[in-house]
Amino acid sequence: MGSAASTEAVQKEVAAKNVEEIAAALKELPADQLSKIKEAVTAGAAATPCPGPVDCSKVKVVAKDYKGLMEQPKEPKFKGALCQIFVRSQPYGGSDKSNNGHRYDSVPFANGMITSGMSCQLIHYTHEEHDAFFDMCKAFNFIIVRCNPGQIKADGGDQQKFDDSMRTLRKAGIQIWPSPDVMEKMGAKDALCKVATMNIGLEDTLAYYSTEEFVTGFKKTMAFQPRVIKQNRGSSGEGIWIIKLKDGNYCKEYGERSCEDGEKLSLMEANDNHEEEHTVAEFIEFCVSGRSDKSGEWTSKGVGKYLEGGKAAGGQLVDQRFCPRIVEGELRYNLIVDSLIGIIHKKPKEGGISAVGGTGSTYTYYGPEEKLFESLTTNFLKKDLPHVMPALDLAEEPVPLWWTTDFINSSPEGTKPEDEKWIVGEFNCSCVGISRCLAAYCKDDTPSASFDDISEEDKAEAKKYGDLMGEKALAILSK
């Protein structure tokens, strides 16, 4: 026993002496060499798999490092995680990744939680380890989901299985931002029907879930005035059609007549502003059955079949009045829970209607206090926002952590700014990016992009967003 104690004492003495010698040697090194050693030590610490209070060792670590991530609190107020997906079949792991495997904007999200006194570990879902992954997730109080729609399937996984497991965690009291139900109901185009009677809605907004509903409803609305028909599943404007009667023979009162199958339609698709001409019957056939002998020749990149699978599978079409002032552009409100952080005015290229990225549109940025849109901001945030989640059958869910709302001016030209009526074009909460961090995502001309490529100014702005998210998240969890 005495021998063992003696040996331990000698080992401690040798270790202490070694530390003293190393410290003395380091003092003698030139500053540039000392800096390199510090960088190497920091990189080694950053490579620790999924640092934080929850043990993640039972699932595969995908990330190469955790550059930019703050140190996790030793006694967090709440334990959280940010869930990502690395698409192994795609270059760089998907079009939203930095060179270390994280989403390009994950760090500001996580650091915002940490700044508020919570932990937030950066984790990756792999479908092969589904059960182990969700077993690990039970140890968290909240999970921020940052998996772009379609990425889980692209990586070979099952989106429905993933969503159902997230629903199970939510039922167990773990906060999911956004939960699958929030993503589904806010992202669905028929959300516009559910807010139709609010200040931000149009009462003549209809939803179709079956061929019969669509044929009857569309022929009646189309005979009355120009329409916008929106599919539920598309993205970036694909399957959103602005439609006018070629002959302009609209009836004076809604329901006075219905269109005939052979009437000609002038159509423009919002994804690229291309124009087509089809009969009413051909348009209906394309929407229901896709390209066929009855649908005529289409130049659209889409395949139609918008009602395929029925309501349960997301098959639906929304029919909304066309607002001519869309040519002036639309407003995107960027929000963190119930706080507006910025407004983007997206103006289409001359002659176009859609301001989707890549169509030559012009973007102008405004602060949240912009006087031009004061009336809309007040009406939306104070009057309508408290009622949005209940209207969407989401009364038990908080407003999303990071989301956007697009607005279109539905007022006649000449209306005073304070009297203008802006209506919702769509809500988006599935995986809204932080544009200030775009320099950190890899693409062919920047294959090694990382957190370090974000300018200091943009990092500071992204930090403000993250810190506000952390503040709001903590308040919601504390309730």
PDB file of C-alpha atoms in Angstrom, residues 181-352:
ATOM      1  CA  ASP A 181     -47.084  20.283 -37.693  1.00  0.00           C
ATOM      2  CA  VAL A 182     -46.001  23.936 -37.777  1.00  0.00           C
ATOM      3  CA  MET A 183     -43.977  23.404 -40.959  1.00  0.00           C
ATOM      4  CA  GLU A 184     -46.830  21.524 -42.601  1.00  0.00           C
ATOM      5  CA  LYS A 185     -49.662  23.892 -41.691  1.00  0.00           C
ATOM      6  CA  MET A 186     -47.826  27.206 -42.080  1.00  0.00           C
ATOM      7  CA  GLY A 187     -46.136  26.105 -45.290  1.00  0.00           C
ATOM      8  CA  ALA A 188     -49.269  24.712 -46.924  1.00  0.00           C
ATOM      9  CA  LYS A 189     -50.833  27.060 -49.445  1.00  0.00           C
ATOM     10  CA  ASP A 190     -54.278  26.626 -47.889  1.00  0.00           C
ATOM     11  CA  ALA A 191     -52.985  28.607 -44.897  1.00  0.00           C
ATOM     12  CA  LEU A 192     -54.052  31.598 -47.023  1.00  0.00           C
ATOM     13  CA  CYS A 193     -57.675  30.414 -46.777  1.00  0.00           C
ATOM     14  CA  LYS A 194     -57.449  30.129 -42.994  1.00  0.00           C
ATOM     15  CA  VAL A 195     -56.358  33.769 -42.609  1.00  0.00           C
ATOM     16  CA  ALA A 196     -58.694  35.021 -45.362  1.00  0.00           C
ATOM     17  CA  THR A 197     -60.913  37.032 -42.983  1.00  0.00           C
ATOM     18  CA  MET A 198     -58.014  38.798 -41.250  1.00  0.00           C
ATOM     19  CA  ASN A 199     -56.555  42.174 -42.280  1.00  0.00           C
ATOM     20  CA  ILE A 200     -53.799  40.248 -44.069  1.00  0.00           C
ATOM     21  CA  GLY A 201     -56.179  37.999 -46.043  1.00  0.00           C
ATOM     22  CA  LEU A 202     -58.507  38.063 -49.046  1.00  0.00           C
ATOM     23  CA  GLU A 203     -61.980  36.668 -48.443  1.00  0.00           C
ATOM     24  CA  ASP A 204     -62.265  35.205 -51.968  1.00  0.00           C
ATOM     25  CA  THR A 205     -59.377  32.781 -51.397  1.00  0.00           C
ATOM     26  CA  LEU A 206     -60.388  29.182 -52.100  1.00  0.00           C
ATOM     27  CA  ALA A 207     -58.732  25.792 -51.666  1.00  0.00           C
ATOM     28  CA  TYR A 208     -59.323  22.724 -53.853  1.00  0.00           C
ATOM     29  CA  TYR A 209     -58.493  19.181 -52.739  1.00  0.00           C
ATOM     30  CA  SER A 210     -60.301  17.178 -55.433  1.00  0.00           C
ATOM     31  CA  THR A 211     -60.723  17.352 -59.204  1.00  0.00           C
ATOM     32  CA  GLU A 212     -64.441  18.074 -58.860  1.00  0.00           C
ATOM     33  CA  GLU A 213     -63.871  21.017 -56.487  1.00  0.00           C
ATOM     34  CA  PHE A 214     -61.178  22.426 -58.738  1.00  0.00           C
ATOM     35  CA  VAL A 215     -63.148  22.177 -62.002  1.00  0.00           C
ATOM     36  CA  THR A 216     -66.283  23.767 -60.550  1.00  0.00           C
ATOM     37  CA  GLY A 217     -64.552  26.447 -58.480  1.00  0.00           C
ATOM     38  CA  PHE A 218     -61.907  27.504 -60.989  1.00  0.00           C
ATOM     39  CA  LYS A 219     -64.331  27.853 -63.904  1.00  0.00           C
ATOM     40  CA  LYS A 220     -66.464  30.163 -61.764  1.00  0.00           C
ATOM     41  CA  THR A 221     -63.640  32.347 -60.337  1.00  0.00           C
ATOM     42  CA  MET A 222     -61.808  32.535 -63.679  1.00  0.00           C
ATOM     43  CA  ALA A 223     -64.930  33.873 -65.402  1.00  0.00           C
ATOM     44  CA  PHE A 224     -65.079  36.707 -62.841  1.00  0.00           C
ATOM     45  CA  GLN A 225     -61.543  38.120 -62.679  1.00  0.00           C
ATOM     46  CA  PRO A 226     -57.818  37.272 -63.191  1.00  0.00           C
ATOM     47  CA  ARG A 227     -56.565  34.656 -60.731  1.00  0.00           C
ATOM     48  CA  VAL A 228     -53.455  33.225 -59.143  1.00  0.00           C
ATOM     49  CA  ILE A 229     -53.460  29.425 -58.875  1.00  0.00           C
ATOM     50  CA  LYS A 230     -50.864  28.000 -56.462  1.00  0.00           C
ATOM     51  CA  GLN A 231     -49.824  24.402 -56.051  1.00  0.00           C
ATOM     52  CA  ASN A 232     -48.905  23.263 -52.549  1.00  0.00           C
ATOM     53  CA  ARG A 233     -45.690  21.326 -53.171  1.00  0.00           C
ATOM     54  CA  GLY A 234     -43.594  23.604 -55.385  1.00  0.00           C
ATOM     55  CA  SER A 235     -40.767  25.910 -54.424  1.00  0.00           C
ATOM     56  CA  SER A 236     -39.258  29.074 -55.898  1.00  0.00           C
ATOM     57  CA  GLY A 237     -42.472  29.860 -57.769  1.00  0.00           C
ATOM     58  CA  GLU A 238     -42.817  26.550 -59.656  1.00  0.00           C
ATOM     59  CA  GLY A 239     -46.491  25.710 -60.108  1.00  0.00           C
ATOM     60  CA  ILE A 240     -47.708  29.210 -59.268  1.00  0.00           C
ATOM     61  CA  TRP A 241     -49.682  30.542 -62.230  1.00  0.00           C
ATOM     62  CA  ILE A 242     -50.947  34.063 -62.899  1.00  0.00           C
ATOM     63  CA  ILE A 243     -53.915  33.580 -65.238  1.00  0.00           C
ATOM     64  CA  LYS A 244     -56.051  35.918 -67.349  1.00  0.00           C
ATOM     65  CA  LEU A 245     -58.813  35.313 -69.909  1.00  0.00           C
ATOM     66  CA  LYS A 246     -57.236  36.036 -73.280  1.00  0.00           C
ATOM     67  CA  ASP A 247     -60.399  37.790 -74.510  1.00  0.00           C
ATOM     68  CA  GLY A 248     -60.941  39.596 -71.198  1.00  0.00           C
ATOM     69  CA  ASN A 249     -64.649  38.772 -71.181  1.00  0.00           C
ATOM     70  CA  TYR A 250     -65.113  38.732 -67.394  1.00  0.00           C
ATOM     71  CA  CYS A 251     -68.612  38.766 -65.905  1.00  0.00           C
ATOM     72  CA  LYS A 252     -69.680  41.664 -63.662  1.00  0.00           C
ATOM     73  CA  GLU A 253     -70.838  39.590 -60.692  1.00  0.00           C
ATOM     74  CA  TYR A 254     -69.164  36.527 -59.185  1.00  0.00           C
ATOM     75  CA  GLY A 255     -71.115  33.389 -60.144  1.00  0.00           C
ATOM     76  CA  GLU A 256     -72.876  35.061 -63.049  1.00  0.00           C
ATOM     77  CA  ARG A 257     -71.250  32.536 -65.382  1.00  0.00           C
ATOM     78  CA  SER A 258     -68.587  29.817 -65.560  1.00  0.00           C
ATOM     79  CA  CYS A 259     -65.859  29.427 -68.168  1.00  0.00           C
ATOM     80  CA  GLU A 260     -66.281  27.054 -71.087  1.00  0.00           C
ATOM     81  CA  ASP A 261     -63.641  24.356 -71.727  1.00  0.00           C
ATOM     82  CA  GLY A 262     -62.524  25.981 -74.976  1.00  0.00           C
ATOM     83  CA  GLU A 263     -61.907  29.521 -73.662  1.00  0.00           C
ATOM     84  CA  LYS A 264     -58.287  30.647 -74.053  1.00  0.00           C
ATOM     85  CA  LEU A 265     -56.124  31.473 -71.026  1.00  0.00           C
ATOM     86  CA  SER A 266     -52.952  33.597 -70.908  1.00  0.00           C
ATOM     87  CA  LEU A 267     -50.659  32.127 -68.227  1.00  0.00           C
ATOM     88  CA  MET A 268     -47.403  33.209 -66.613  1.00  0.00           C
ATOM     89  CA  GLU A 269     -45.469  30.934 -64.225  1.00  0.00           C
ATOM     90  CA  ALA A 270     -43.783  32.613 -61.260  1.00  0.00           C
ATOM     91  CA  ASN A 271     -40.598  30.530 -61.218  1.00  0.00           C
ATOM     92  CA  ASP A 272     -39.193  32.111 -64.385  1.00  0.00           C
ATOM     93  CA  ASN A 273     -41.924  34.485 -65.663  1.00  0.00           C
ATOM     94  CA  HIS A 274     -42.368  32.455 -68.861  1.00  0.00           C
ATOM     95  CA  GLU A 275     -45.729  32.736 -70.668  1.00  0.00           C
ATOM     96  CA  GLU A 276     -47.982  30.078 -72.159  1.00  0.00           C
ATOM     97  CA  GLU A 277     -51.405  29.958 -73.790  1.00  0.00           C
ATOM     98  CA  HIS A 278     -53.856  27.112 -73.187  1.00  0.00           C
ATOM     99  CA  THR A 279     -57.563  26.426 -73.106  1.00  0.00           C
ATOM    100  CA  VAL A 280     -59.387  26.076 -69.802  1.00  0.00           C
ATOM    101  CA  ALA A 281     -59.674  22.325 -70.394  1.00  0.00           C
ATOM    102  CA  GLU A 282     -55.931  21.969 -71.119  1.00  0.00           C
ATOM    103  CA  PHE A 283     -54.981  23.853 -67.963  1.00  0.00           C
ATOM    104  CA  ILE A 284     -57.278  21.705 -65.833  1.00  0.00           C
ATOM    105  CA  GLU A 285     -55.868  18.534 -67.421  1.00  0.00           C
ATOM    106  CA  PHE A 286     -52.262  19.640 -66.717  1.00  0.00           C
ATOM    107  CA  CYS A 287     -53.075  20.499 -63.095  1.00  0.00           C
ATOM    108  CA  VAL A 288     -54.819  17.160 -62.515  1.00  0.00           C
ATOM    109  CA  SER A 289     -53.041  14.625 -64.760  1.00  0.00           C
ATOM    110  CA  GLY A 290     -49.874  16.380 -65.954  1.00  0.00           C
ATOM    111  CA  ARG A 291     -48.746  16.130 -69.572  1.00  0.00           C
ATOM    112  CA  SER A 292     -51.140  14.052 -71.645  1.00  0.00           C
ATOM    113  CA  ASP A 293     -52.862  13.968 -75.057  1.00  0.00           C
ATOM    114  CA  LYS A 294     -55.509  16.290 -73.610  1.00  0.00           C
ATOM    115  CA  SER A 295     -53.188  18.869 -72.010  1.00  0.00           C
ATOM    116  CA  GLY A 296     -51.460  20.184 -75.148  1.00  0.00           C
ATOM    117  CA  GLU A 297     -47.763  21.161 -75.329  1.00  0.00           C
ATOM    118  CA  TRP A 298     -46.276  22.773 -72.200  1.00  0.00           C
ATOM    119  CA  THR A 299     -42.952  24.601 -71.835  1.00  0.00           C
ATOM    120  CA  SER A 300     -43.147  24.672 -68.010  1.00  0.00           C
ATOM    121  CA  LYS A 301     -40.316  22.948 -66.150  1.00  0.00           C
ATOM    122  CA  GLY A 302     -42.944  21.455 -63.832  1.00  0.00           C
ATOM    123  CA  VAL A 303     -44.948  18.273 -64.309  1.00  0.00           C
ATOM    124  CA  GLY A 304     -48.370  19.378 -63.069  1.00  0.00           C
ATOM    125  CA  LYS A 305     -50.397  16.733 -61.166  1.00  0.00           C
ATOM    126  CA  TYR A 306     -50.905  19.209 -58.346  1.00  0.00           C
ATOM    127  CA  LEU A 307     -53.760  17.283 -56.685  1.00  0.00           C
ATOM    128  CA  GLU A 308     -51.941  13.926 -56.778  1.00  0.00           C
ATOM    129  CA  GLY A 309     -52.386  11.881 -53.606  1.00  0.00           C
ATOM    130  CA  GLY A 310     -55.255  13.985 -52.292  1.00  0.00           C
ATOM    131  CA  LYS A 311     -55.310  16.210 -49.227  1.00  0.00           C
ATOM    132  CA  ALA A 312     -53.538  13.706 -46.955  1.00  0.00           C
ATOM    133  CA  ALA A 313     -50.516  13.677 -49.265  1.00  0.00           C
ATOM    134  CA  GLY A 314     -50.422  17.447 -49.672  1.00  0.00           C
ATOM    135  CA  GLY A 315     -52.325  17.514 -52.947  1.00  0.00           C
ATOM    136  CA  GLN A 316     -54.110  20.852 -53.129  1.00  0.00           C
ATOM    137  CA  LEU A 317     -54.512  24.028 -55.153  1.00  0.00           C
ATOM    138  CA  VAL A 318     -55.217  27.513 -53.816  1.00  0.00           C
ATOM    139  CA  ASP A 319     -57.173  29.974 -55.940  1.00  0.00           C
ATOM    140  CA  GLN A 320     -56.656  33.652 -55.084  1.00  0.00           C
ATOM    141  CA  ARG A 321     -57.592  36.954 -56.710  1.00  0.00           C
ATOM    142  CA  PHE A 322     -54.787  38.414 -58.827  1.00  0.00           C
ATOM    143  CA  CYS A 323     -53.521  41.703 -57.436  1.00  0.00           C
ATOM    144  CA  PRO A 324     -52.212  43.830 -60.350  1.00  0.00           C
ATOM    145  CA  ARG A 325     -49.813  45.746 -58.117  1.00  0.00           C
ATOM    146  CA  ILE A 326     -47.681  42.614 -57.776  1.00  0.00           C
ATOM    147  CA  VAL A 327     -45.663  44.188 -60.628  1.00  0.00           C
ATOM    148  CA  GLU A 328     -44.516  46.770 -58.056  1.00  0.00           C
ATOM    149  CA  GLY A 329     -43.045  43.955 -55.997  1.00  0.00           C
ATOM    150  CA  GLU A 330     -43.769  42.207 -52.733  1.00  0.00           C
ATOM    151  CA  LEU A 331     -42.560  42.701 -49.165  1.00  0.00           C
ATOM    152  CA  ARG A 332     -40.801  39.987 -47.200  1.00  0.00           C
ATOM    153  CA  TYR A 333     -41.036  40.429 -43.429  1.00  0.00           C
ATOM    154  CA  ASN A 334     -38.204  38.650 -41.577  1.00  0.00           C
ATOM    155  CA  LEU A 335     -39.266  37.736 -38.054  1.00  0.00           C
ATOM    156  CA  ILE A 336     -37.811  36.224 -34.909  1.00  0.00           C
ATOM    157  CA  VAL A 337     -40.869  34.896 -33.050  1.00  0.00           C
ATOM    158  CA  ASP A 338     -43.005  38.070 -32.751  1.00  0.00           C
ATOM    159  CA  SER A 339     -40.242  40.607 -33.446  1.00  0.00           C
ATOM    160  CA  LEU A 340     -39.746  42.113 -36.908  1.00  0.00           C
ATOM    161  CA  ILE A 341     -36.034  42.414 -37.715  1.00  0.00           C
ATOM    162  CA  GLY A 342     -36.125  43.633 -41.305  1.00  0.00           C
ATOM    163  CA  ILE A 343     -38.166  44.154 -44.475  1.00  0.00           C
ATOM    164  CA  ILE A 344     -37.104  43.289 -48.030  1.00  0.00           C
ATOM    165  CA  HIS A 345     -38.869  44.827 -51.016  1.00  0.00           C
ATOM    166  CA  LYS A 346     -38.544  42.402 -53.935  1.00  0.00           C
ATOM    167  CA  LYS A 347     -39.341  44.033 -57.287  1.00  0.00           C
ATOM    168  CA  PRO A 348     -39.678  41.856 -60.416  1.00  0.00           C
ATOM    169  CA  LYS A 349     -37.691  42.504 -63.555  1.00  0.00           C
ATOM    170  CA  GLU A 350     -39.516  44.839 -65.954  1.00  0.00           C
ATOM    171  CA  GLY A 351     -42.280  42.876 -67.680  1.00  0.00           C
ATOM    172  CA  GLY A 352     -42.274  40.128 -65.052  1.00  0.00           C
TER     173      GLY A 352
END
